[in-house]
XYZ file of C-alpha atoms in Angstrom:
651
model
C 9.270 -10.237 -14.410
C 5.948 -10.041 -16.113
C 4.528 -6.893 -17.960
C 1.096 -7.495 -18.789
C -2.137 -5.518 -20.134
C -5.200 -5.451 -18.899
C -7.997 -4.456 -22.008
C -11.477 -3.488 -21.358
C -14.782 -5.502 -23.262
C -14.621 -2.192 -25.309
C -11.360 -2.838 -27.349
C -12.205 -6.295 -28.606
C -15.829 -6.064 -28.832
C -15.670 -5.016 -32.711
C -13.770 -7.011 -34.840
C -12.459 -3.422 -36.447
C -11.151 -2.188 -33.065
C -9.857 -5.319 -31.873
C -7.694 -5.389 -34.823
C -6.440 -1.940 -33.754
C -5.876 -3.335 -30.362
C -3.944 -5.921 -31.686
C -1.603 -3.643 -33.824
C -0.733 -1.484 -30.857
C -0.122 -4.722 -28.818
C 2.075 -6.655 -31.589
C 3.966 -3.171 -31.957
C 5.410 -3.196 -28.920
C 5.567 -7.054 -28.197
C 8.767 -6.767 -26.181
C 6.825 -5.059 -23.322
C 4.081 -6.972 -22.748
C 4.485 -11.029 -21.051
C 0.708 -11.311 -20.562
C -2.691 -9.997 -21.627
C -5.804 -10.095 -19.392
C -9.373 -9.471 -21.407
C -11.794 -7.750 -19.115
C -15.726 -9.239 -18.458
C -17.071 -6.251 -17.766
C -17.328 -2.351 -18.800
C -19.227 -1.890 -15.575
C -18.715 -2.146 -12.006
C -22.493 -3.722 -10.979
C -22.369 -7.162 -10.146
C -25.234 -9.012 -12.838
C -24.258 -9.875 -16.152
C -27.109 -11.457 -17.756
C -26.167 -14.884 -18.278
C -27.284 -15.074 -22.248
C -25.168 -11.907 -22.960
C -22.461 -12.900 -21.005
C -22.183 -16.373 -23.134
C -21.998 -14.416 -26.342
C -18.948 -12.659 -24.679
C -17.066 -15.301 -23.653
C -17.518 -16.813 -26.771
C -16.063 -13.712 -28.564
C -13.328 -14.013 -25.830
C -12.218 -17.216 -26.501
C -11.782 -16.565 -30.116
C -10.210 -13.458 -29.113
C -7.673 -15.732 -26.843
C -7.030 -18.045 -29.983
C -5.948 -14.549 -31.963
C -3.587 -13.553 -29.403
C -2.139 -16.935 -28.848
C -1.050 -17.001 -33.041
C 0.080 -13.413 -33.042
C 2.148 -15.041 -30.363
C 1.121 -13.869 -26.908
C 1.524 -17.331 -25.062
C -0.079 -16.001 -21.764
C -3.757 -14.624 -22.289
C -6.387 -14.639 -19.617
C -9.554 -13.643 -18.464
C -9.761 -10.728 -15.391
C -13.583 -11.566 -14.070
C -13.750 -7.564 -13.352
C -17.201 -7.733 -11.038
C -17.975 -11.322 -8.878
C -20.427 -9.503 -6.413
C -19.867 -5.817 -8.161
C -17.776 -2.754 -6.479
C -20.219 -0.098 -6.639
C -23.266 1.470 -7.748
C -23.127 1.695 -11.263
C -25.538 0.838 -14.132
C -28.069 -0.571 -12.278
C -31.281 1.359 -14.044
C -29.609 -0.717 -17.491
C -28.698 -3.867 -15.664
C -31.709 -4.829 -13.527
C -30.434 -7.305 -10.555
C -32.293 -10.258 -10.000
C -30.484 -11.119 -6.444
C -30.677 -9.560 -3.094
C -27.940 -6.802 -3.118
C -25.895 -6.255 0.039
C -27.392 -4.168 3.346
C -25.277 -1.989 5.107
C -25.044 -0.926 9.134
C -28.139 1.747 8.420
C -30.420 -0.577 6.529
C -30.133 0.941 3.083
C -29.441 -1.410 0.444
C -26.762 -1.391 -2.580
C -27.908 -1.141 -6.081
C -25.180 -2.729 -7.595
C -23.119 -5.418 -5.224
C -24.821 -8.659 -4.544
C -25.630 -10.280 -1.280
C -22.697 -12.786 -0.430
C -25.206 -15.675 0.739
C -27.960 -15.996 -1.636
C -28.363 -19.796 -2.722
C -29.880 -18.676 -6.367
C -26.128 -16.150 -6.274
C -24.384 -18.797 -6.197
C -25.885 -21.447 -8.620
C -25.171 -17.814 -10.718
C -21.573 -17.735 -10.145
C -21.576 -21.212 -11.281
C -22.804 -20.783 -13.869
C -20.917 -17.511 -14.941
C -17.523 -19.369 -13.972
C -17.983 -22.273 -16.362
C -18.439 -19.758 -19.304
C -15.526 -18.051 -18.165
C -13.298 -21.538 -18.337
C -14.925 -22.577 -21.432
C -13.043 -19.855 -23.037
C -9.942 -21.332 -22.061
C -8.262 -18.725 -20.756
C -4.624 -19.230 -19.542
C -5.009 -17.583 -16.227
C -8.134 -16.054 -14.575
C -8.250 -13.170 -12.135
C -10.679 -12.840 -9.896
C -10.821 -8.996 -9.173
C -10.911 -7.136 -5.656
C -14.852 -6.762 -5.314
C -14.552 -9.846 -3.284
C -14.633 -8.463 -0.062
C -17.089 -7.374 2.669
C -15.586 -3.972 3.173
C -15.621 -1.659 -0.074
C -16.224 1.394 -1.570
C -19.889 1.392 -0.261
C -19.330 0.586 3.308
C -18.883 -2.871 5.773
C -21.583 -5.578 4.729
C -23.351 -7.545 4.693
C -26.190 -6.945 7.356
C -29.228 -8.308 5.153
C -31.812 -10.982 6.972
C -30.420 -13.564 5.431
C -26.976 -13.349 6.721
C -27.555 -12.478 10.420
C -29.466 -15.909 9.994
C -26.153 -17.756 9.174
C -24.315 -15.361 11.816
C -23.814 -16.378 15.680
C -26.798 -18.768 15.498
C -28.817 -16.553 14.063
C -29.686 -14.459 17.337
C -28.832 -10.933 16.152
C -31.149 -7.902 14.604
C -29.043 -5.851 13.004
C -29.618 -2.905 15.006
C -28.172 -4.379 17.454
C -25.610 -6.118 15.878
C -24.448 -2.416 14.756
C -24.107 -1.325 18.288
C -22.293 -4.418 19.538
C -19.754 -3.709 16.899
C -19.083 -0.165 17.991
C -19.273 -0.433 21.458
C -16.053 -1.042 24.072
C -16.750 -4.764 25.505
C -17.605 -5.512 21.798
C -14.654 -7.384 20.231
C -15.709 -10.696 21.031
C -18.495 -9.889 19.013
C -16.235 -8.391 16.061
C -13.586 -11.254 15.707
C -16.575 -13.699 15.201
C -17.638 -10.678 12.844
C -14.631 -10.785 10.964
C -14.618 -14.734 10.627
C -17.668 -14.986 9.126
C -16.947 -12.547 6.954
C -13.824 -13.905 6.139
C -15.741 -17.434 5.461
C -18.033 -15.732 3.058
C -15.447 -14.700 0.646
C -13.767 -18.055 1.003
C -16.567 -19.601 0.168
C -17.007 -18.156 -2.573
C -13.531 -18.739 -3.689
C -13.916 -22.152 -3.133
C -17.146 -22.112 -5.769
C -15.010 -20.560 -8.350
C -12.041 -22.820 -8.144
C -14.501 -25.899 -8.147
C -16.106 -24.521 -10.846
C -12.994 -23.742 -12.916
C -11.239 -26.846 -12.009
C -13.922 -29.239 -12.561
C -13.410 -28.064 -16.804
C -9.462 -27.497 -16.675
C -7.568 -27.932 -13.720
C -4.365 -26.513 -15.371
C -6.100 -22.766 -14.900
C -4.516 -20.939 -13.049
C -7.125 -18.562 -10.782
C -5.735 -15.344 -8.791
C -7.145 -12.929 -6.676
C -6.383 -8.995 -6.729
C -6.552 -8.425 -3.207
C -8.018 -5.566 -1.703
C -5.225 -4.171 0.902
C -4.581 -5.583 4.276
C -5.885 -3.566 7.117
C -9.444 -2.599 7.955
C -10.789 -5.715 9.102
C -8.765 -7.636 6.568
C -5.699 -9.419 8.098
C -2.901 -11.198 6.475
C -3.707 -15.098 7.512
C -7.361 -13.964 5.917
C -5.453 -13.354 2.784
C -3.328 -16.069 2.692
C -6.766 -18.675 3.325
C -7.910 -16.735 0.296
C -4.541 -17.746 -2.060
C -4.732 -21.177 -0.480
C -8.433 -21.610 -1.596
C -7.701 -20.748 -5.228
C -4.141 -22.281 -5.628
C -2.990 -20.002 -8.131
C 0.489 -18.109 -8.565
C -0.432 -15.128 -9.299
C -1.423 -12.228 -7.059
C -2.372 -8.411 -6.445
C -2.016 -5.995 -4.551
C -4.313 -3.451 -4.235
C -6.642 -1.834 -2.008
C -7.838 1.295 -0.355
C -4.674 3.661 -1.583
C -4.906 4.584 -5.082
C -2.656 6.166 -7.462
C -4.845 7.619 -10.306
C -3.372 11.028 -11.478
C -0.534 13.628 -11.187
C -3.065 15.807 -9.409
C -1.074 14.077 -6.200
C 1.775 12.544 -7.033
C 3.090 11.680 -3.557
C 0.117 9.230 -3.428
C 2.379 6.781 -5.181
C 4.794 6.509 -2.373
C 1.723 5.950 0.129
C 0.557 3.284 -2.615
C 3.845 1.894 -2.515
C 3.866 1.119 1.132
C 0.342 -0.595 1.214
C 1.997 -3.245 -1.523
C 5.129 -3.950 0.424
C 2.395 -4.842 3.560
C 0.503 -7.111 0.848
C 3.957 -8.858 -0.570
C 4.812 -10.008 2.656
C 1.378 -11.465 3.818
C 0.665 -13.682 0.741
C 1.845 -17.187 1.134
C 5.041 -18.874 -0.282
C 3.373 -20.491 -3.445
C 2.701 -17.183 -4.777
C 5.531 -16.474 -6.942
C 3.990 -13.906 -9.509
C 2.734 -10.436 -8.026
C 1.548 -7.768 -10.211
C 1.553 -4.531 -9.001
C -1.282 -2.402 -10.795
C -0.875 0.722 -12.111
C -4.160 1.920 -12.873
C -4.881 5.274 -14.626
C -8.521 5.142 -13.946
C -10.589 6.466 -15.489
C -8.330 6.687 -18.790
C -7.375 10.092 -19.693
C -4.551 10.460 -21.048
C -3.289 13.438 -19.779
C -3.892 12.810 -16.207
C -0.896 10.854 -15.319
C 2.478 11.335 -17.054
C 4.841 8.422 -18.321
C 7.109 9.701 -15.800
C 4.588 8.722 -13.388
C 4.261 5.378 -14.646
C 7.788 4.367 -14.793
C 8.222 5.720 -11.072
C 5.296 3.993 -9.499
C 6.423 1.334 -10.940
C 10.267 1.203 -9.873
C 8.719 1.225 -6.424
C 6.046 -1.268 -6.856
C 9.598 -3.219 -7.391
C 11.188 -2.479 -4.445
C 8.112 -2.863 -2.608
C 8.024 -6.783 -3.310
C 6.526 -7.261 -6.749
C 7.854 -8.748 -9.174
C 5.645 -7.702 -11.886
C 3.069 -4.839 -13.241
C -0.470 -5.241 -14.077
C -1.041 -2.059 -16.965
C -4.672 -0.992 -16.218
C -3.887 2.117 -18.458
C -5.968 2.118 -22.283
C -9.184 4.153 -23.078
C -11.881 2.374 -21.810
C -14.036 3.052 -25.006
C -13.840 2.319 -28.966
C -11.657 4.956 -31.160
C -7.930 5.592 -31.970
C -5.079 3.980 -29.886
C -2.320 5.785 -30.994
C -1.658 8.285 -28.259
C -0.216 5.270 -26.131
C 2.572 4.790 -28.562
C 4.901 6.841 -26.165
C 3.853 4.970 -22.944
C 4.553 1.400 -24.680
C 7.879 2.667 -25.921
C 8.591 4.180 -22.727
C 7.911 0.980 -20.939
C 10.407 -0.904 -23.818
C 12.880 1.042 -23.348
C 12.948 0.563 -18.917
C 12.591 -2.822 -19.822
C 16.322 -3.338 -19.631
C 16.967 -1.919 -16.538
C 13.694 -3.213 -14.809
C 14.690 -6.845 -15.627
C 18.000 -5.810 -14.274
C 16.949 -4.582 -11.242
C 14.797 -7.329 -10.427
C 17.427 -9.797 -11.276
C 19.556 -7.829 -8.086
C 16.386 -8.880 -5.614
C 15.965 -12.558 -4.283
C 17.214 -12.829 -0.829
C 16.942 -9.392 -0.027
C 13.867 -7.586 1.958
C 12.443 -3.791 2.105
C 14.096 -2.503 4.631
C 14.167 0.433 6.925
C 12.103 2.725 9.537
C 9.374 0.332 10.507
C 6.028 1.262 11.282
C 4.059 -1.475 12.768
C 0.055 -2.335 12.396
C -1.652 -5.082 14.278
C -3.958 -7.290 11.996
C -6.500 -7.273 14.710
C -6.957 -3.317 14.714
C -10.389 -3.293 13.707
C -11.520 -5.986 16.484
C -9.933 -3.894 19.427
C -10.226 -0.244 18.275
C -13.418 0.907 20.434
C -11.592 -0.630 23.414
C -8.779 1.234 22.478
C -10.461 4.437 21.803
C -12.203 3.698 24.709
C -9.019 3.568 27.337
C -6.989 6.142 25.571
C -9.791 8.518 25.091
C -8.372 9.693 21.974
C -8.440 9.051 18.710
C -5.010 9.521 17.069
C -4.525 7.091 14.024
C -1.485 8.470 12.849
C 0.768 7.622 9.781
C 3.757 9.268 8.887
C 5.211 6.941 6.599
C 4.432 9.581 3.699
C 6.227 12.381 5.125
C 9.526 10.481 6.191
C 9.585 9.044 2.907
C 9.453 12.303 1.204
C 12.112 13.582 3.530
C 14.419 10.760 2.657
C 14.159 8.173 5.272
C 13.364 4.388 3.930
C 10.710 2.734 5.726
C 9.314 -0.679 5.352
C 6.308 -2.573 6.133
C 7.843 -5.582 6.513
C 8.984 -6.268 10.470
C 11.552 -8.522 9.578
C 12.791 -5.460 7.504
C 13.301 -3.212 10.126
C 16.241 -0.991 11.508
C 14.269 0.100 13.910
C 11.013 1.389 14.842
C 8.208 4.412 14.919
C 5.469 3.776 17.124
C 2.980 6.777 16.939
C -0.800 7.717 17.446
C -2.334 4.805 19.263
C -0.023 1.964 17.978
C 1.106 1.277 21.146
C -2.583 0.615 22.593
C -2.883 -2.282 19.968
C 0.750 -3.836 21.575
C 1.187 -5.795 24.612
C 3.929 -5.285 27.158
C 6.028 -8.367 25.721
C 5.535 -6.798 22.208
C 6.597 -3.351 23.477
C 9.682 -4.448 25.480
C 10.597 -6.104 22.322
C 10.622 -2.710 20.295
C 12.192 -0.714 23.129
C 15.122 -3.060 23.098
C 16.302 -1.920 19.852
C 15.692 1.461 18.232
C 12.457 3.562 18.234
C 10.680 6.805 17.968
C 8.013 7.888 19.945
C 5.607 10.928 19.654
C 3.783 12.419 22.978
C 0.607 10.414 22.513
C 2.990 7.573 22.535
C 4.650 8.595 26.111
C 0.900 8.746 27.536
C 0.239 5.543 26.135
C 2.999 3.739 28.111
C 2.936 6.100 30.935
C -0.317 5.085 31.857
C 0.598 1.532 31.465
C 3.619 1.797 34.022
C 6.133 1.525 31.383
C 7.594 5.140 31.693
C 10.673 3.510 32.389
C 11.301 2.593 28.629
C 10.483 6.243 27.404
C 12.657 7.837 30.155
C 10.248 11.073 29.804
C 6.314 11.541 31.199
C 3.959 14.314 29.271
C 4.106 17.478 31.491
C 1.778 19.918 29.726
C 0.267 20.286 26.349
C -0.533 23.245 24.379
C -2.714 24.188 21.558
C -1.360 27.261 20.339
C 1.375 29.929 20.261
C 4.368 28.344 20.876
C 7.607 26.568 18.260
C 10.020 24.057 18.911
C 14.316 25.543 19.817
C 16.355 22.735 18.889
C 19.642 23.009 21.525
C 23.284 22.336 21.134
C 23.622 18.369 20.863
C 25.632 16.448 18.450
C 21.993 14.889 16.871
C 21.250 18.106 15.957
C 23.994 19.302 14.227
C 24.382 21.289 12.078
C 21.952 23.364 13.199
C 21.674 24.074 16.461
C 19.690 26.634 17.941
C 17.372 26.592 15.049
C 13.799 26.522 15.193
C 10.499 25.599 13.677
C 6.886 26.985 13.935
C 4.330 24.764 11.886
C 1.666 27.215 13.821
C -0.259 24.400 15.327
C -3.273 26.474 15.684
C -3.955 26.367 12.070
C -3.905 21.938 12.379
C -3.868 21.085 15.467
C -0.846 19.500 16.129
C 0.208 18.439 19.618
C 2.884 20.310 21.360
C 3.768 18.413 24.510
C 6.377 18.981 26.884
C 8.177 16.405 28.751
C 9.451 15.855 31.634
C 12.548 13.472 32.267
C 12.160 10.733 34.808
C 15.886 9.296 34.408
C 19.103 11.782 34.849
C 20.454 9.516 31.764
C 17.858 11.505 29.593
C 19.249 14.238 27.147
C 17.120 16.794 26.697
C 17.087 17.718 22.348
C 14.586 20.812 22.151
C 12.803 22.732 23.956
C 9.433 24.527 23.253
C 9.260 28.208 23.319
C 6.513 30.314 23.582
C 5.469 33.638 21.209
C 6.600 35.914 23.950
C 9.911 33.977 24.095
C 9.473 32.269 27.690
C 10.656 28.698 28.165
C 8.190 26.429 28.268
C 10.146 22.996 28.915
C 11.677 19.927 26.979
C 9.702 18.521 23.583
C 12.272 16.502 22.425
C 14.923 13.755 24.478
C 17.531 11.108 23.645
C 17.505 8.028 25.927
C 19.451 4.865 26.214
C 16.484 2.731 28.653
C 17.396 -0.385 30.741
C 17.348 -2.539 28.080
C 19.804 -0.812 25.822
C 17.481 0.129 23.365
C 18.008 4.379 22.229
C 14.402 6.251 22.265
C 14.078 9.516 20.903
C 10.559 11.276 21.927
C 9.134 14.066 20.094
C 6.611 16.335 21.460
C 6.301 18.760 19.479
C 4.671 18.179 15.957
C 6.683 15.254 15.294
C 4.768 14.381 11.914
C 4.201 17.444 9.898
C 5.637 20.200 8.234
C 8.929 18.578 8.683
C 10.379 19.649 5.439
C 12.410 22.150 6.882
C 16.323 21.848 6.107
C 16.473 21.738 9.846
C 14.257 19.710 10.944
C 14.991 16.974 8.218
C 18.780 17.224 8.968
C 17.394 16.490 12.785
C 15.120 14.072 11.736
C 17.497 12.081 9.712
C 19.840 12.406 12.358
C 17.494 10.662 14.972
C 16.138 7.878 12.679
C 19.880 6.500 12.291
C 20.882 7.414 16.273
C 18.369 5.027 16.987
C 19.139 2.453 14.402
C 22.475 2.010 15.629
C 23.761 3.678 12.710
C 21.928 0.803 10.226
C 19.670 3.136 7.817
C 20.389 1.485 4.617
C 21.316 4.420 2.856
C 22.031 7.894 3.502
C 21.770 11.452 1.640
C 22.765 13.860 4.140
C 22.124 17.121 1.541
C 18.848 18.880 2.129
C 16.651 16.957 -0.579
C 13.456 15.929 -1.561
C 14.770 12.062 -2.864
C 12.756 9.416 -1.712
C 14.558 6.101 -0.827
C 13.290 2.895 -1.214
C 15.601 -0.017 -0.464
C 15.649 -3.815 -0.119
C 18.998 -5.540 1.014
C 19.648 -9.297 1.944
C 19.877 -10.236 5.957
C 24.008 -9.369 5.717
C 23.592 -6.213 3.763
C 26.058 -7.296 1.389
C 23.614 -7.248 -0.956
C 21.622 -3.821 -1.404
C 19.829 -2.256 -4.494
C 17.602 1.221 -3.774
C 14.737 3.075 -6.070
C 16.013 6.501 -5.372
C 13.191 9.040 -6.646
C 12.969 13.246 -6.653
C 9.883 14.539 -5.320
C 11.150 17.530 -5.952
C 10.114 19.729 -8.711
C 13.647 21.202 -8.541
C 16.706 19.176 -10.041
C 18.019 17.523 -7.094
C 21.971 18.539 -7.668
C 24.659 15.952 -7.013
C 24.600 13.892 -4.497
C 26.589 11.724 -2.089
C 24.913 8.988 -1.363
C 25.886 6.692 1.975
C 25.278 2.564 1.568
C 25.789 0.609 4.657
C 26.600 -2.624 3.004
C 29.963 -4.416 2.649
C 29.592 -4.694 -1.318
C 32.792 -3.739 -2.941
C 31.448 -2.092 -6.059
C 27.954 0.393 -6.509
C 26.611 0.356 -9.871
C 24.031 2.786 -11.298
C 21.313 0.830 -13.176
C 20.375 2.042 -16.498
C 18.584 0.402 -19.893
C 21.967 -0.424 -21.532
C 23.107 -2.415 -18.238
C 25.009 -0.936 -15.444
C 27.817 1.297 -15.026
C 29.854 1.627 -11.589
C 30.075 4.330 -9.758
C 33.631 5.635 -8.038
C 33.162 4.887 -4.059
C 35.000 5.397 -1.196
C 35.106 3.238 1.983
C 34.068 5.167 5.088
C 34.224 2.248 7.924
C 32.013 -0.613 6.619
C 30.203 2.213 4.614
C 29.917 2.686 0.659
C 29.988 6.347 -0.061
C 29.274 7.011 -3.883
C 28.437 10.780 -5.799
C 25.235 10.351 -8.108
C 24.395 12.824 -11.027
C 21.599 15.089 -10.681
C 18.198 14.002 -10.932
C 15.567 15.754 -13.041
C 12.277 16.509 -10.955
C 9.839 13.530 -10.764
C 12.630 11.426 -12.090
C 14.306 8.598 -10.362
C 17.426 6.003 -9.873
C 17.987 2.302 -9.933
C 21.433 2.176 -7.792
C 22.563 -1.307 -6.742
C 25.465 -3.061 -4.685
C 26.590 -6.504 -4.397
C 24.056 -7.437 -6.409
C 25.707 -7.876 -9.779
């Protein structure tokens, strides 16, 4: 595991505060591994080049300080290579063409990606950055043609290196929204993709040509968009180094929304398993941006951060300290906090190789981007839909990772981006399906595999009647009402097309009539168990009803393999890895809950003979019970916004 620190220009500028920085850092030695020195306060892309060799002169005797107080790994982080947004630019004049975007305007702040004088620049700025001998660079996420300020770059001078050179952008902007267009936006995407590697490739010539032992990283920014994984792994491959991460659109910043770290978790464990073999050091960053102390709680560190494990890193980036000069000693309590987890997060991590995030899976295609106006276009809706929030708040483990999976939830237009092979695949194992889903397939002829069709939707006035079936025990005849008139959720019925079909709910309208099915259980011709869900399958499904249903469905259709189990009404988010046997299995088990969660019994499907709890003073076993090839332990009560390190097997 590494714990490093990431320190902004501001705290080693002066020799007075870096010496503060220094104390707070040798204080609490035994939770930091690695220290990364910032380039920039700023987020523009131009860094004049005579003030930017003063400061990497100051950096490099500010890496010889750290190195005798003895910090043995100390890097640079390159914070802006083309810039992120507009910032600073009335202070910072640029002297390059900045990026164009789809409308013409221009950035202020991020720098055209082709520019000949750019890159005799970044040259230039590269070589000061490896004269300071810096054990490690990182090369920070602003290298990439879709940020904050929109997808670039549409300037002159790259449409002339684009496709020949035969498109105006005006109608390069069409092309790339229009159906029939994705021929157009996969030779898009490659160029784009061959702009960033290119200039990864000038930074780890540059580097390398003065010490080839540096290692030089890259903080990705997310997969998805029009990002895929074999683009990131060209990316590692072009800079060689071991270190990566994750990042990307999803952001964690404050307690203001504290579920966001469970949607942030989920966009890692998609990043993990994309990067390529060699990388053996990923940093999850927890970033606090922009600095105030009081906006996220230590709680909220050590919790993000306990997933960012089980998620596939092995490591945290802090991006947490003030970002200007003064008094550091309001992070005392976040460094000791982070000492004293230290234990138990080496621990934990030491219960991981082999094993995988496992779970409900929710695939993505890579190539989203390039087909979604054809897909918009055949559907004729747009549903992008993702519930892996919700079921992980409800208690259900999901994973990003396919090889992961239990089984599968295929919702919105997923099924548009998968061909029939790819679909017959899913439906032989486990999956659920939401209406738009059925529609999807119905119109494709593959009915069959759903066992229902859509008979009639509704927009208002009418709740969901679960009936008397085993998957809905203990509470049948129950209902919901998340009063879709107020969101707009769909409320389908269905109609079976197979006498095999069991019919779950039904929908029921405000003057009590019958409406028809919204919710069946199907074994299809290929074995595989569907449940389809018409009626508001994705929202407000907090309910101790509809959870106990929900949770009920996700391991009918698993075949009884969800990793773990809480069948008590609870807010306790799950997040599990186990090896390809199971025998092996360690979970993150969180309370969203501002309440105390109460005991609970906890279900492990894994053959392990003993379950430990992990804590900082190692770990203590739990009493368990065999229930078939099932692990049944009783945990102690968790405090709100607190969580668990359980494993099994694994030590």
């Amino acid at each position: 595991m590494t714990l490093a620190f990431r320190i902004l220009p501001s705290l080693y500028e002066t020799d007075e505060q870096f010496d503060r920085t220094l104390s707070l850092l040798k204080t609490h030695k035994c939770a930091i591994d690695e220290v990364a020195l910032f380039t920039d306060y700023w987020h523009h892309g131009y860094f004049p080049l005579d003030s930017f060799a003063r400061l990497t002169e100051l950096i490099a005797r500010r890496i010889n300080c750290l190195h005798l107080a003895g910090f043995n790994s100390v890097g640079i982080n390159v914070l802006n290579t083309r810039g992120h947004i507009n910032e600073a630019w009335d202070f910072l004049p640029m002297p390059f063409p900045t990026e164009m975007y789809r409308d013409g305007h221009c950035s202020k702040s991020i720098v055209c990606p082709s520019g000949v004088d750019y890159h005799r620049y970044l040259i230039e700025r590269y070589k000061l950055v490896a004269d300071a001998a810096p054990d490690f660079i990182w090369v920070d996420d602003d290298i990439r043609m879709q940020g904050m300020e929109g997808l670039a770059c549409f300037c002159p001078q790259c449409l002339g290196k684009f496709d020949g050179g035969r498109w105006r952008r005006e109608d390069l902007v069409v092309q790339l929204d229009a159906p029939g267009g994705s021929s157009t936006r996969a030779s898009w995407l490659g160029f784009s993709i061959s702009q960033i590697d290119y200039i990864l490739k000038i930074i780890a010539d540059t580097v390398h040509s003065i010490d080839a032992a540096i290692d030089i990283s890259m903080m990705s920014g997310g997969v998805g968009g029009v990002y895929t994984p074999e683009a990131m792994r060209r990316w590692h491959t072009t800079l060689g180094g071991r270190r990566a991460r994750p990042g990307g659109v999803v952001g964690f910043y404050s307690d203001s929304t504290p579920g966001a770290m469970l949607q942030k978790s989920i966009a890692v464990c998609r990043q993990c398993v994309a990067y390529p073999a060699f990388v053996t050091d990923i940093q999850y960053e927890v970033e606090n941006f922009p600095y105030q102390k009081l906006s996220k709680s230590i709680a909220s560190v050590l919790n993000e951060s306990v997933l960012a494990f089980a998620s596939g890193s092995n490591g945290i980036a802090f991006n947490v300290l003030k970002d200007l000069p003064g008094s550091l000693e309001p992070y005392d309590e976040l460094f000791t906090a982070i000492e004293a987890a230290r234990p138990s997060w080496d621990l934990f991590l030491s219960t991981l190789p082999g094993s995988r995030t496992t779970g409900l899976h929710i695939p993505e295609r890579p190539d989203e981007w390039v087909r979604r106006p054809e897909v918009e276009h055949s559907v004729g809706q747009y549903s992008n839909i993702d519930p892996t929030q919700v079921l992980m708040e409800i208690g259900i483990p999901v994973t990003r990772d396919p090889a992961g999976a239990v089984a599968t939830v295929l919702c919105g237009d997923t099924a548009a981006f998968l061909d029939d092979e790819e679909i017959e695949e899913i439906f032989a194992g486990g999956v659920l399906i939401d209406s738009h889903t059925v529609k999807l397939l119905s119109d494709r002829g593959l009915s069959g595999l759903t066992g229902v069709q859509v008979e009639k939707c509704f927009d208002n006035g009418v709740y969901e009647r679960f009936l008397d079936h085993p998957l809905n025990q203990p509470y049948a005849d129950d209902a919901r009402d998340t009063r879709i008139s107020f969101w707009k959720a769909p409320a389908d019925t269905l109609t079976p097309i197979d006498e095999h079909v069991e019919p779950l709910a039904r929908l029921i309208g405000y003057d009590r009539s019958d409406l028809g099915v919204c919710a069946t259980a199907y074994v299809n011709r290929l074995g595989g168990r569907v449940v389809a869900l018409g009626y508001a399958p994705w929202t407000y499904i907090h309910s101790s009803a509809k959870r106990t249903q929900v949770l009920n469905y996700a391991d009918w259709v698993s075949f009884s393999r969800l990793p773990t189990l809480i069948s008590k009404v609870t807010r306790v988010t799950q997040a599990v890895r186990a090896n390809d046997d199971s025998s092996r299995l360690s979970a993150v088990l969180l309370n969203t809950s501002f309440d105390d969660s109460g005991e609970l019994e906890v279900r492990l499907r894994t053959s392990a003979p003993r379950v430990s709890i992990i804590n900082s003073g190692g770990p203590v076993e739990l009493k368990s019970r065999r229930a078939g090839s099932d692990a049944i332990v009783t945990i102690p009560s968790m405090a709100p916004w607190r969580h668990l390190l359980l494993t099994a097997g694994g030590i």
